[in-house]
Every structure is written in C-alpha cells, then in structure tokens.
Coordinates of C-alpha atoms in Angstrom, one line a residue:
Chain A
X1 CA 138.3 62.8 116.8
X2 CA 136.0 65.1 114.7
X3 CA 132.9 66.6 116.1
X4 CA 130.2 65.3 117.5
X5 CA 126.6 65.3 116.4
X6 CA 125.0 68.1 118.9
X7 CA 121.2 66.1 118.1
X8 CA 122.2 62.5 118.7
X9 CA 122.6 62.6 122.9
X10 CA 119.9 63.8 125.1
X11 CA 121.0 64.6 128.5
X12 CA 118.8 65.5 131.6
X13 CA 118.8 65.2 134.9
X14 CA 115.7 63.6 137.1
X15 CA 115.4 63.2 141.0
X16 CA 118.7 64.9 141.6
X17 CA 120.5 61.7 138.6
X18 CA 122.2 62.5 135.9
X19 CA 121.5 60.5 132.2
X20 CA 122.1 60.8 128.8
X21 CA 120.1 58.9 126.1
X22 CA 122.0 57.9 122.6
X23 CA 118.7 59.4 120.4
X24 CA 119.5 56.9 117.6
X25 CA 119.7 53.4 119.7
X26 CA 117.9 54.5 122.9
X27 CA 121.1 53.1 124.7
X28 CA 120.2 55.1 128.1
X29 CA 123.1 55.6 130.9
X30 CA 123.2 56.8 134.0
X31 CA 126.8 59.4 134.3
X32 CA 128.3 61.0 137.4
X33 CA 128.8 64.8 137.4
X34 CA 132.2 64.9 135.2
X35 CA 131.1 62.3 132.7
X36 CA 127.8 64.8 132.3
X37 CA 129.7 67.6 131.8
X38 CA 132.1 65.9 129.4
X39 CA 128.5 64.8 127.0
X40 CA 127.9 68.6 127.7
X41 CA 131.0 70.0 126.1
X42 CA 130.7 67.3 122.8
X43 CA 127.2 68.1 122.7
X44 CA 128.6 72.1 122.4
X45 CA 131.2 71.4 119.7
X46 CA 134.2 70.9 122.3
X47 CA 136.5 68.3 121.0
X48 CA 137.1 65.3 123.5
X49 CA 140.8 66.6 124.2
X50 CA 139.5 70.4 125.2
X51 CA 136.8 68.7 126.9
X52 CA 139.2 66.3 129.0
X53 CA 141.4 69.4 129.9
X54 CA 137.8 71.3 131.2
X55 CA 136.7 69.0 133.7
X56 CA 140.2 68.2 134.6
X57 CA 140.1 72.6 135.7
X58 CA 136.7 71.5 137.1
X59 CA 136.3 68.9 138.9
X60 CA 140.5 67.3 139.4
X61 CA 141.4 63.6 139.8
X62 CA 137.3 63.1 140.1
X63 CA 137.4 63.0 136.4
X64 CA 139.8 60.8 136.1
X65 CA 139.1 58.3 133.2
X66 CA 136.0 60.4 132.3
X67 CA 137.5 60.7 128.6
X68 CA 138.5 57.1 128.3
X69 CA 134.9 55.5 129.1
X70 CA 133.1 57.6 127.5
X71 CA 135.4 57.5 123.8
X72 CA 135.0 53.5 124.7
X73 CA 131.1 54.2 124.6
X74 CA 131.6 56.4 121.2
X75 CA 133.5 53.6 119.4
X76 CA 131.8 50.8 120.4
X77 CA 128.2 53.1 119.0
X78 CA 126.1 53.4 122.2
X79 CA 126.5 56.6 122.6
X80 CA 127.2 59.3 119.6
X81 CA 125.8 56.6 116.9
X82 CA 124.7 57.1 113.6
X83 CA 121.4 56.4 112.4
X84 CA 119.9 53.2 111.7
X85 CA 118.3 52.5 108.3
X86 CA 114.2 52.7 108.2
X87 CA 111.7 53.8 106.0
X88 CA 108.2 54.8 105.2
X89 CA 105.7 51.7 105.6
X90 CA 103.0 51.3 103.3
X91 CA 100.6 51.4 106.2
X92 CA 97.4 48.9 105.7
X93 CA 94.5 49.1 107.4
X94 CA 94.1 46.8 110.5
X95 CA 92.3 48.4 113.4
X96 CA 88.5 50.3 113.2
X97 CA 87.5 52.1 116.2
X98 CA 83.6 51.6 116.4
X99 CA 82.0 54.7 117.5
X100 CA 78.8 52.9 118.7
X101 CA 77.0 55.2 120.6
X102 CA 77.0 59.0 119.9
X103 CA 75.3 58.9 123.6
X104 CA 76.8 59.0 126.9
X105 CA 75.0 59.0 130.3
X106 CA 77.6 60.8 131.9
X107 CA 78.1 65.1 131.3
X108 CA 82.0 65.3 131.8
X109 CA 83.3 68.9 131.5
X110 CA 86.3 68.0 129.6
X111 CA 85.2 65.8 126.8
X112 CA 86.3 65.9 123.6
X113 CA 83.0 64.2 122.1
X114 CA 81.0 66.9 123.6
X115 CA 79.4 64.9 126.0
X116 CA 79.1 61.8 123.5
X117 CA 77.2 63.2 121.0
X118 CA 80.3 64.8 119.0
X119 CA 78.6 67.8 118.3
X120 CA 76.0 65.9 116.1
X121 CA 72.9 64.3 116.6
X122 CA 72.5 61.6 119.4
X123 CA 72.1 57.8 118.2
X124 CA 73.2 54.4 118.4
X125 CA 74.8 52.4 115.4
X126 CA 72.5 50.1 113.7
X127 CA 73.9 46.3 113.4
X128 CA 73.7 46.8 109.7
X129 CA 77.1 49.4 110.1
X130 CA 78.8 47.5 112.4
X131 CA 78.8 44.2 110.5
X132 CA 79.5 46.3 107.0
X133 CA 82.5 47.9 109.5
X134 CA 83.4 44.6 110.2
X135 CA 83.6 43.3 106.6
X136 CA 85.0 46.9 105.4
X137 CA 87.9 45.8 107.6
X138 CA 88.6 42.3 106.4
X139 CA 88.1 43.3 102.9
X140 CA 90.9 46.3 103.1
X141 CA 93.3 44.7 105.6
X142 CA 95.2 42.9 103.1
X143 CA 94.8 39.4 105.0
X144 CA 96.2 40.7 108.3
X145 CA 96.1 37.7 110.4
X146 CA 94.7 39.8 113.4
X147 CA 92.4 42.7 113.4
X148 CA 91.7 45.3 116.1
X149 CA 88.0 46.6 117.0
X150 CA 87.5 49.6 119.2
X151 CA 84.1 49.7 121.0
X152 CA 84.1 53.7 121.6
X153 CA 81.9 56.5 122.0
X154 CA 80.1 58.4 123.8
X155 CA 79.0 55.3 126.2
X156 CA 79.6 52.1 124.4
X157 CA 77.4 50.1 126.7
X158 CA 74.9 51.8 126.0
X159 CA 74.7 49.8 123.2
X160 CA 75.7 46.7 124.2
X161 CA 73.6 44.1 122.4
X162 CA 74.9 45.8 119.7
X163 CA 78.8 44.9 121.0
X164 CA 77.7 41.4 121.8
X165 CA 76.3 41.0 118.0
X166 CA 79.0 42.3 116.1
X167 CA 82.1 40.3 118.4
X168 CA 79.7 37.1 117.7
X169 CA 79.3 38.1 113.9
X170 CA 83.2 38.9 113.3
X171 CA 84.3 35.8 115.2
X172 CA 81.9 33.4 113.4
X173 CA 82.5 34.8 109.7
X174 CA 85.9 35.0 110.0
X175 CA 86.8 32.4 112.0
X176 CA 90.4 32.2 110.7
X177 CA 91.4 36.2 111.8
X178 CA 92.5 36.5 115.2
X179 CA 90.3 39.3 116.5
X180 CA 91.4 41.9 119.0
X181 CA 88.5 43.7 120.4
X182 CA 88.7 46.7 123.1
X183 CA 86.2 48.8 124.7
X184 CA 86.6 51.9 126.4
X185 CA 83.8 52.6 129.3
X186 CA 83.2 55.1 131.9
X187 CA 82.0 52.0 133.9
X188 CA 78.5 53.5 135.2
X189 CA 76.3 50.3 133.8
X190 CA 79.3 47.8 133.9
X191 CA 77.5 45.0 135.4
X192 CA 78.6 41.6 136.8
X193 CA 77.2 40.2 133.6
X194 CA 78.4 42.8 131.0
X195 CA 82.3 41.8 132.3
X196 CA 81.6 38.3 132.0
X197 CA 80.6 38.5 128.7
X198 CA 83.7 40.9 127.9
X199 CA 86.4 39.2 129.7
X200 CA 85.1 35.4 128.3
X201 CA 85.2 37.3 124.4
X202 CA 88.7 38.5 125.4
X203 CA 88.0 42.0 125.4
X204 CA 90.0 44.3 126.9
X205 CA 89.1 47.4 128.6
X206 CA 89.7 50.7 129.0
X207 CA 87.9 52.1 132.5
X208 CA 87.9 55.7 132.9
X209 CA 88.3 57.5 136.4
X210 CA 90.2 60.4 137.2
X211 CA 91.6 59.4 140.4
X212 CA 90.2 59.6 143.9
X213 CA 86.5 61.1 144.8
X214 CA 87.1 64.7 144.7
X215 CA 89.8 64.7 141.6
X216 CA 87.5 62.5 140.0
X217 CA 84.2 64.5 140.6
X218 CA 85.7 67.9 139.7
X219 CA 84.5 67.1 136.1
X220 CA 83.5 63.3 135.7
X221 CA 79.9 63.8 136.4
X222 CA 76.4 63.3 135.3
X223 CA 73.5 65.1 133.2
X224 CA 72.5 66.4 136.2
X225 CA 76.3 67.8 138.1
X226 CA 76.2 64.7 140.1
X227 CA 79.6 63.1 141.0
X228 CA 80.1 59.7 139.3
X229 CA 82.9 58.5 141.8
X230 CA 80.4 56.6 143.8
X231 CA 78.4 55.0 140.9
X232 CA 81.4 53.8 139.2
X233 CA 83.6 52.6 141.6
X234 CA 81.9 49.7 142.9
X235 CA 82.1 48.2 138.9
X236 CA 85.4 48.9 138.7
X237 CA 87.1 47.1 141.7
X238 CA 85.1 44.1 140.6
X239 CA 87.0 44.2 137.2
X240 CA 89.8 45.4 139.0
X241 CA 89.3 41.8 141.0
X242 CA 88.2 39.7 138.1
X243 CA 91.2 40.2 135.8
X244 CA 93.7 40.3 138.8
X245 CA 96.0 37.4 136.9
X246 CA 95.0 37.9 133.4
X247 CA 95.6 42.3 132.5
X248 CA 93.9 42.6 129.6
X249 CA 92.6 46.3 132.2
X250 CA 93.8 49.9 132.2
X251 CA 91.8 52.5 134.9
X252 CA 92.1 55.2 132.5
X253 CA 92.2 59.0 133.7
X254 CA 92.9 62.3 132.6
X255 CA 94.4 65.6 134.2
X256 CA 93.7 69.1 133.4
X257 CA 95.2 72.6 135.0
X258 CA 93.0 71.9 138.0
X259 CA 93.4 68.2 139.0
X260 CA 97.2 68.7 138.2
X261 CA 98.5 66.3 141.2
X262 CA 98.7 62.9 139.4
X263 CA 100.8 61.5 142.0
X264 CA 97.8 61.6 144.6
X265 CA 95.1 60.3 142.0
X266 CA 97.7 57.7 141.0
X267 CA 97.9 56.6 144.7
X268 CA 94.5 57.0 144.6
X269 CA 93.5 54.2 142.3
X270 CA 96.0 52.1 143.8
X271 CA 94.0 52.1 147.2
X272 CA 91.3 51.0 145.5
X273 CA 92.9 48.3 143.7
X274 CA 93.4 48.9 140.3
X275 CA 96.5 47.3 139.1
X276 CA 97.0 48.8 135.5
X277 CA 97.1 52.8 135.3
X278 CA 97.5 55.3 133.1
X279 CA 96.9 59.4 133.2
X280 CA 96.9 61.3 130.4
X281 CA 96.9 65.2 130.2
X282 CA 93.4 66.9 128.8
X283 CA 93.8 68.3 125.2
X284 CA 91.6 71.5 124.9
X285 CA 90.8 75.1 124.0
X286 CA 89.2 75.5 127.0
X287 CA 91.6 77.9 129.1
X288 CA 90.1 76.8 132.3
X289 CA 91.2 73.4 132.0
X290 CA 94.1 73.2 129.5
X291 CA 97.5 72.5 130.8
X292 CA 99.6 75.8 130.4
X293 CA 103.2 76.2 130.1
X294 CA 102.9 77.5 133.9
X295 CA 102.2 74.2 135.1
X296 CA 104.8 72.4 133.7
X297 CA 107.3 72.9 136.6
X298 CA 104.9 71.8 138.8
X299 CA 103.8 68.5 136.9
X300 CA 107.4 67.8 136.6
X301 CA 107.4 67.7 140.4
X302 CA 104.5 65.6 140.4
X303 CA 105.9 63.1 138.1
X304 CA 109.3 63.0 140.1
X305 CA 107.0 62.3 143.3
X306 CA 105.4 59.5 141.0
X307 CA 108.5 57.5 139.7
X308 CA 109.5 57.6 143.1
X309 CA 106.2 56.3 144.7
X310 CA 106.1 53.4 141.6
X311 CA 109.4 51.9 142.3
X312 CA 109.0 52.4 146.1
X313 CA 105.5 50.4 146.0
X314 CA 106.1 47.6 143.4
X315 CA 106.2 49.0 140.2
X316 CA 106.8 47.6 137.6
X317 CA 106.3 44.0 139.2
X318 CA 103.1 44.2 141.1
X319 CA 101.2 47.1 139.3
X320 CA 102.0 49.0 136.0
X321 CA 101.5 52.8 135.5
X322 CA 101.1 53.2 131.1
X323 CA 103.7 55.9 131.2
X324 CA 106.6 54.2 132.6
X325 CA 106.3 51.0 130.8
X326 CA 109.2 51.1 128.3
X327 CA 110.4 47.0 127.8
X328 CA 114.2 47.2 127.5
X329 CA 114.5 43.6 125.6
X330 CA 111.3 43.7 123.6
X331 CA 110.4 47.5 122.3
X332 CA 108.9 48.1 119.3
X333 CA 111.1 47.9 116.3
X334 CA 112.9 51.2 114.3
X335 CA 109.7 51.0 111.8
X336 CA 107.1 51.0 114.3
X337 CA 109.0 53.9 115.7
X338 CA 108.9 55.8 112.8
X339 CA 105.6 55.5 111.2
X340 CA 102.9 57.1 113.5
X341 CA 99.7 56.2 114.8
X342 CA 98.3 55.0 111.7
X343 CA 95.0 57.2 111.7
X344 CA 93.3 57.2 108.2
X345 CA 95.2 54.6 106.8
X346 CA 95.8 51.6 109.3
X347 CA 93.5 53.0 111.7
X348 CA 89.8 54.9 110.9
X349 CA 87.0 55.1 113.4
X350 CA 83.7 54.9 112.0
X351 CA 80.9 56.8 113.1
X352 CA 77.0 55.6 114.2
X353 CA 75.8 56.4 110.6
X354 CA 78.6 54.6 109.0
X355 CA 81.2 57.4 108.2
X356 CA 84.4 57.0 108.1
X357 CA 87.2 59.1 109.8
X358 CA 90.8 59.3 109.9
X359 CA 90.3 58.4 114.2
X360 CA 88.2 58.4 117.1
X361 CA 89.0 62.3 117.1
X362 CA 88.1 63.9 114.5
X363 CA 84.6 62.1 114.4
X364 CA 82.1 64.8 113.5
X365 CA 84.8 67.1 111.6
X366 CA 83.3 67.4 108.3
X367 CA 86.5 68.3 106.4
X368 CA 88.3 65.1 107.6
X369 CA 85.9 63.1 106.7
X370 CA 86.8 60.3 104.4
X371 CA 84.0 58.6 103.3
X372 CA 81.2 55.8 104.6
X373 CA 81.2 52.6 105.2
X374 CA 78.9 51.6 102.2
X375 CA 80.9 54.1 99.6
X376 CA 84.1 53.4 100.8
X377 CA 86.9 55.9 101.3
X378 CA 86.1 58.8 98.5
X379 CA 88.2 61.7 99.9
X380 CA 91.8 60.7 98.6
X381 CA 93.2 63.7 98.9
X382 CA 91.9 63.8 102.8
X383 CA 93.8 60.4 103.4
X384 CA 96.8 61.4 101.5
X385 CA 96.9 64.3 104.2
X386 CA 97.4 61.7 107.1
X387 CA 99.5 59.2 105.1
X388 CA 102.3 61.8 105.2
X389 CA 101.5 63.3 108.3
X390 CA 102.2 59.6 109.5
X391 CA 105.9 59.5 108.7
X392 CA 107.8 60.9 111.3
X393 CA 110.5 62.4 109.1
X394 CA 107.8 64.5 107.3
X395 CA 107.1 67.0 110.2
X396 CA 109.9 69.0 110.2
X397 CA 110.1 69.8 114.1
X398 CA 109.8 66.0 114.8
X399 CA 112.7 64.8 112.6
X400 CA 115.1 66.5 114.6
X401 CA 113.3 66.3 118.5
X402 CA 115.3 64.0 120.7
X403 CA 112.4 62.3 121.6
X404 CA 111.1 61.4 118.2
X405 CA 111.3 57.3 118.4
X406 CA 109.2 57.1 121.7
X407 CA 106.1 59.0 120.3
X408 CA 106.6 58.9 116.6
X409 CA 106.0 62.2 116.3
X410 CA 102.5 62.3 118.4
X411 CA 99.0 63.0 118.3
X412 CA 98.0 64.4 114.9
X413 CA 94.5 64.9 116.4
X414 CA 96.4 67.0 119.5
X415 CA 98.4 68.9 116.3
X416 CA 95.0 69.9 114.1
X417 CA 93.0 70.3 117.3
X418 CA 95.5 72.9 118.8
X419 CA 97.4 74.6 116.0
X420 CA 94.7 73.4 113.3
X421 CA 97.7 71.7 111.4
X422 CA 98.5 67.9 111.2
X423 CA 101.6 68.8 110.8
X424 CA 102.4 71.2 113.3
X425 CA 103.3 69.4 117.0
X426 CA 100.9 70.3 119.9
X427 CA 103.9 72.2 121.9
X428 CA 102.7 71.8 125.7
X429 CA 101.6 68.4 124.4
X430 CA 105.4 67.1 123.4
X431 CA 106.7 68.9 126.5
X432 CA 104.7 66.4 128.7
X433 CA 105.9 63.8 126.4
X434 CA 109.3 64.2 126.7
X435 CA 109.0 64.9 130.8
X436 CA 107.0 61.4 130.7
X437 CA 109.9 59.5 128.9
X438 CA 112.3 60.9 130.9
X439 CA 110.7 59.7 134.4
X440 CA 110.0 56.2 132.3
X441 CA 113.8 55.9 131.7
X442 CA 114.3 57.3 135.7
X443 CA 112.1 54.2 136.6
X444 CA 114.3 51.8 134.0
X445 CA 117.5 53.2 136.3
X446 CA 116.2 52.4 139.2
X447 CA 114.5 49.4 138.8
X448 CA 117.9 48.2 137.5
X449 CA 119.0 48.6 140.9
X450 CA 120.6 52.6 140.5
X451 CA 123.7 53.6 141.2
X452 CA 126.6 53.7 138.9
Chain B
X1 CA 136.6 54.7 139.3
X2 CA 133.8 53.9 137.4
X3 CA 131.8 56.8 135.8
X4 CA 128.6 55.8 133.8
X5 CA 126.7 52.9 133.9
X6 CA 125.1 51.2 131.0
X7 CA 121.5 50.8 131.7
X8 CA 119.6 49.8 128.5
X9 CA 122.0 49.1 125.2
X10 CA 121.0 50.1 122.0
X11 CA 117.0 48.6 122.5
X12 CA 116.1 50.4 119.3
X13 CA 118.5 47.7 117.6
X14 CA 117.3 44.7 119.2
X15 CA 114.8 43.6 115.9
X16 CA 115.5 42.5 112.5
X17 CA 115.2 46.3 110.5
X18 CA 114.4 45.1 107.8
X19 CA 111.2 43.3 108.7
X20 CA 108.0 45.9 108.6
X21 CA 105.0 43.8 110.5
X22 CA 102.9 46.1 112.3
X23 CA 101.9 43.4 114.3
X24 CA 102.0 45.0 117.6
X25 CA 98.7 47.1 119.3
X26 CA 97.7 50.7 117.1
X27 CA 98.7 52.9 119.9
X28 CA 96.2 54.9 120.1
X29 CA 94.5 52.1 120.8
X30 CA 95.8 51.1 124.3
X31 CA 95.5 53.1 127.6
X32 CA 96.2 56.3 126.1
X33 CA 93.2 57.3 123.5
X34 CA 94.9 60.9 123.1
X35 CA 98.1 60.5 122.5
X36 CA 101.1 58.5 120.9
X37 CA 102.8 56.0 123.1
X38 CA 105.0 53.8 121.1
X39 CA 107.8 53.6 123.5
X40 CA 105.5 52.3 125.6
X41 CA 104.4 49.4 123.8
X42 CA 106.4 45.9 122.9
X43 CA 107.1 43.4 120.0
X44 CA 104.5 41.2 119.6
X45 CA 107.2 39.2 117.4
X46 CA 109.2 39.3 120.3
X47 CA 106.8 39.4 122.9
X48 CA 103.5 38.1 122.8
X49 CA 101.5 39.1 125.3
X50 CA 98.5 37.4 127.4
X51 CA 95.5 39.8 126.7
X52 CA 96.5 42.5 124.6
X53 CA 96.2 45.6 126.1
X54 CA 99.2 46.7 128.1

C-alpha cells in the first residue's frame, strides 16, 4: 500500500481516550493504544507493513490484529478517504440582523458594540428602516421560502414596539415566507408580557448571562458598576420555565482571561434552570480580558471537567450545552460545510440609520460598509471581499486545518478584528475551536456508551 | 481482540452533494453571535426542527 495522506486523520487524545477523526467524512473512532500508534506511524509516512512490525517491538501480542482493522477501515473509506466533491455556492441573501437599538442599558466591560452605541451616536431605528429592511430582504432573497430576522443591538427591547411592528408588518405582507425571527437580550426589561408576545410570534431567543453572580458581575454590569446578576435573573428562569417543552432558548455567556472556569458557570446556569447553554470565548484587544495562549492549558482542563459533568448530569437528553451539540445522523451537508457564515452576501446586519454591513460586527466600521437600505448595496468591491473570504478553500491556512468542515473556516469578524485581515484565521480563536470539537466528539463517544 | 470502535461513520456523507439549499439556520445566527458553529447545527432537510434555534 502507498502512503498515506499525513492531513486526512486527526488524532487526539481527551479525558485520558484515544480518537482519530477521518477529516474528509468526519467518521470519528475511538482506538486503543496500538491502533493510535499505528494512525501515528501512517500519519508520519510509515508504510502499514513497517508500522505493523513497530508496535509489534512496542506493545507484543497487544497489537495483535491492529493492522488488519485498521487496513479494513482504509478500504472500506472511513478512515484515510479521499475528498468528497463540493463547491463554491452562489450564496443569496436570506437572513438580516436588525441592529435596532444603538442603546443599551447595561455598561458591560467586554462589549464589542462599545456599550451599544457601536462607537457612533446613540438611537433607535425608525419603523420606516425596518420595514424597507424587511422588503430589502424579500426583494434580494431570490424567493427563499424562509427568511431569518435578527433583533440585535445594543438592547433590542429597548425598542420593542418597534420589534412588535415590524414581526406584524413582515408576517402580514408576506404572508407566504415562513419567517424566522430571533432576538438576542441581556434580559434586564424582559417582562412577563414582552415573552408572551415573543414566544406566541415564534421568536427565539438569545439570553445573555455569564454564569453564576460573581462570574456574571465581574463585567455584566450597569451605567452605574452595578451587578446585573440580580436584575436579570428573575426574567430569565421565567423564560427558562415558559419554553421548558418547546427550545426555541439559549442562556448565552461569554468567557474572558478572568472568568476562565466555564465548567462552574456552566453548572451555574444549570442550578438555575436554564436548559439550553452556550459559552463563547471574548474576542478583544483588550489585554486584560483576551484569552492568551497561556490559558489554553487551563481551558482545556475546564472543558475536560465540562464534557464530563454534561454526560454525567443528562446531557445531551435533558439539557444541551451549544458546543457539544454535533447530530451524528442529521449534520449539515459538505456545502454548508464549506461555504462560511454567509456575512455580506446571505447575511448583512443593518444599522439604526439604515446602513448596511457585511454582519452584526463590523457595524460602525466605515470601510466595510456596504451601502443603505434605501441605495442598496453600492460598495461591490467591499462585498466581493467577503464573497471570497466565504469559501473555505480560499484562506489558505483553512484549506488544509483538520478542523476545517466544523467551523468553515470561522469568524471573519474574529480574523479582521484581530489580525485586521478577512483572510487571516484568529489563531487563539481556532485553537479554542478545535479544543471545542474535540470535547463535542469526547461527548458523541461517550454518549454512545464508550468503550471500545 | 477488538481495537477501534466505529462511533460516527462518514456523517459528512450522509446528504445528497449535489443539492446546495442553505436551508438550515445562518450560524452566526444561533447561540454563538461570534463565532462559526456549523458542526454544531443540523439539516433542516433532514431534520426539521420545533423552534429554530438550537
């Protein structure tokens, strides 16, 4: 047999296991010591015969039949495979995230908006925006028969007549588009009411808390340094409560260099009763905050302690962490893999005044803006940018990363924020990633029951 | 003596390539906001899902 492709097998050990993932099928398997060190020697150039005869010197009649499973495996493509056939979509535009409010009542240390405002002028869209955004979307969607709307900000709620119009007005002009609305809300005016309305419009919603009081109040707080634990917590369990059966929830947090322990704000949120989770590291500048590359040992811990915890306590069945959710029957498809997030072409956010950007992100970055809601998109050149930035096989350190079809070559806001490149991965930022896939497949193993 | 166990088998394969919906959720768009999370997400083809946030 000739050699083996040293980039199509990932292998890694997690909690003490051993797996290797086939980077063109995603086949994942769990191997014992010999049949690792057998992947190893391929992976190195070794043919299978030299690599037989080494872990026979190794480990004896333990690797007995090592060769023969794994050359079944080779020839029968789950591991060592060759690529499938994709290409590069001609993305369409089908999702707007609505900056509504450039406000927020909340001061959070961390923000990316700059405490709502984006580092512009305060102000609250006027309905005349949102139901040209709204038409702007159906117009350029190419008869998508659903349509995704962001409520964003800043605070969202803070204009919430405003979100009530526009769902009414997209629902009853376009009666025939299924519409998919979300709203993302630090939960501090979150009333009884305001989730009624929400969950009866099937809008989903994105609740953001950091984890327990003191995690959470370390830089969730308001104008005034006050902690926002107490205020918000009360609105949460009752959505928590009243979307029990339905989802359709995720209690949102992020982490930084100082609130690094994710497992305890993950158990956290469970006391309280949230159901759907999700963590996500801070993305920053700011070296007081920002993960560093010293951390990384210690998250790796932390997400180790975390996989454990999630199958231990009903993961998986009786609450979901975002991270760990990877469907083994019903994944997303080789194209989805491969063609991005979609920002400025299949995705834009628009701003309060009407402008259009390439995503929630890079709101307020003059040089990626694209154009306005009334104009249209002007700045070709500026889209033409993220359409190739978009493709997974156009950034060079992406086409060859073993973890390329999980995040589809990641956050281009992450990439220009950090490195001022769309092209040019966020480095700490696909670190995490790949640590996160690897305890996602960890939890796959042992929700199939471990073992070998 | 068994030495590897199969867990998930070839799940990238388990569509039809050649179709190119983009049905399923923006991923920025679900519980991440900062990041990519594709692996996370599911086939709506395949999969439709209750409320569509996941």
């Amino acid at each position: 047999m000739s050699s083996f492709d040293k980039g199509a097998v990932h292998i890694f050990t997690f909690c003490g296991e051993r797996f290797a993932v086939d980077i063109n099928t995603g086949s994942f398997l769990c191997v014992d010591e010999p049949s690792y060190k057998f992947i190893e020697l391929l992976l190195n150039g070794d043919s299978p015969e030299i690599a037989e005869e080494r872990i026979k010197e190794i480990y004896g009649d333990e690797s007995s039949g090592v060769a023969r499973e794994i050359e079944s495996l080779i020839e029968s493509g789950v591991i060592f495979s060759k690529s499938i056939p994709y290409f590069q979509s001609t993305l369409m535009l089908k999702s707007l995230c609505l900056n509504v409010s450039h406000m927020c009542n909340f001061s959070c240390s961390y923000c990316f908006a700059k405490k709502g405002s984006y580092g512009g002028r305060e102000g609250i869209m006027s309905v005349e925006v949102a139901q040209k955004s709204i038409e702007y979307l159906v117009k350029h969607s190419s008869e998508a028969p659903q349509l995704e709307v962001d409520f964003f900000g800043g605070e969202p709620l803070l204009a919430y007549p405003l979100i009530q119009e526009t769902i009414g007005y997209a629902k009853k002009k376009y009666p025939e588009i299924k519409w998919r609305f979300t709203l993302t809300t630090n939960a501090s005016i979150l009333d009884k009411e305001k989730e009624d309305f929400l969950y009866d419009n099937d809008v989903s919603i994105v609740l953001s808390l950091d984890g327990g009081r003191a995690v959470n109040d370390t830089f969730r707080v308001t104008g005034n340094g006050k902690g926002t634990f107490d205020i918000v917590v009360p609105h949460i369990r009752y959505v928590a409560e009243h979307r029990k059966q339905s989802e359709g929830y995720y209690v949102r947090g992020t982490y930084t260099h100082r609130t690094l322990s994710i497992s305890d704000s993950v158990k956290a949120l469970r006391e309280l009763g949230c159901k759907f989770i999700s963590l996500e590291p801070v993305v920053t500048d700011n070296e007081d905050i920002s993960i560093k590359e010293s951390d990384l040992e210690d998250l790796r811990e932390e997400y180790e302690k975390l996989a454990k915890f999630y199958v231990e306590s009903g993961g998986g069945r009786e609450w979901k962490f975002f991270h760990f959710n990877i469907d083994t029957e019903a994944g997303p498809c080789i194209q989805k893999r491969v063609n991005g997030c979609g920002a400025g072409v299949e995705y834009l956010a628009i701003s309060p005044c009407g402008d259009i950007y390439p995503c929630h992100q890079f709101d307020g970055i003059s040089s990626m803006k694209l154009g306005d809601i009334f104009s249209g998109i002007v700045e070709d050149k500026v889209q033409q940018r993220f359409k190739d930035a978009n493709y997974l096989f156009n950034k060079s350190k992406c086409a060859t990363c073993w973890a390329r079809f999980y995040c589809s070559g990641g956050c281009l806001a992450n990439n220009y924020r950090i490195n001022d490149d769309l092209m040019e991965p966020y480095g700490i930022g696909c670190k995490i990633q790949k640590m996160r896939i690897e305890a996602a497949l960890y939890v796959q193993y042992r929700l199939n029951g471990g073992g070998i | 003596m068994k030495h590897v166990k199969v867990i998930i088998k070839k799940p990238f394969w388990n569509i039809d390539k050649s179709k190119d919906c983009r049905l399923c959720q923006t991923p920025c768009k679900s519980a991440c906001k900062t990041s990519v999370t594709i692996g996370n997400q599911v086939c709506e083809v395949k999969k439709p899902i209750k409320r569509w946030i996941w």
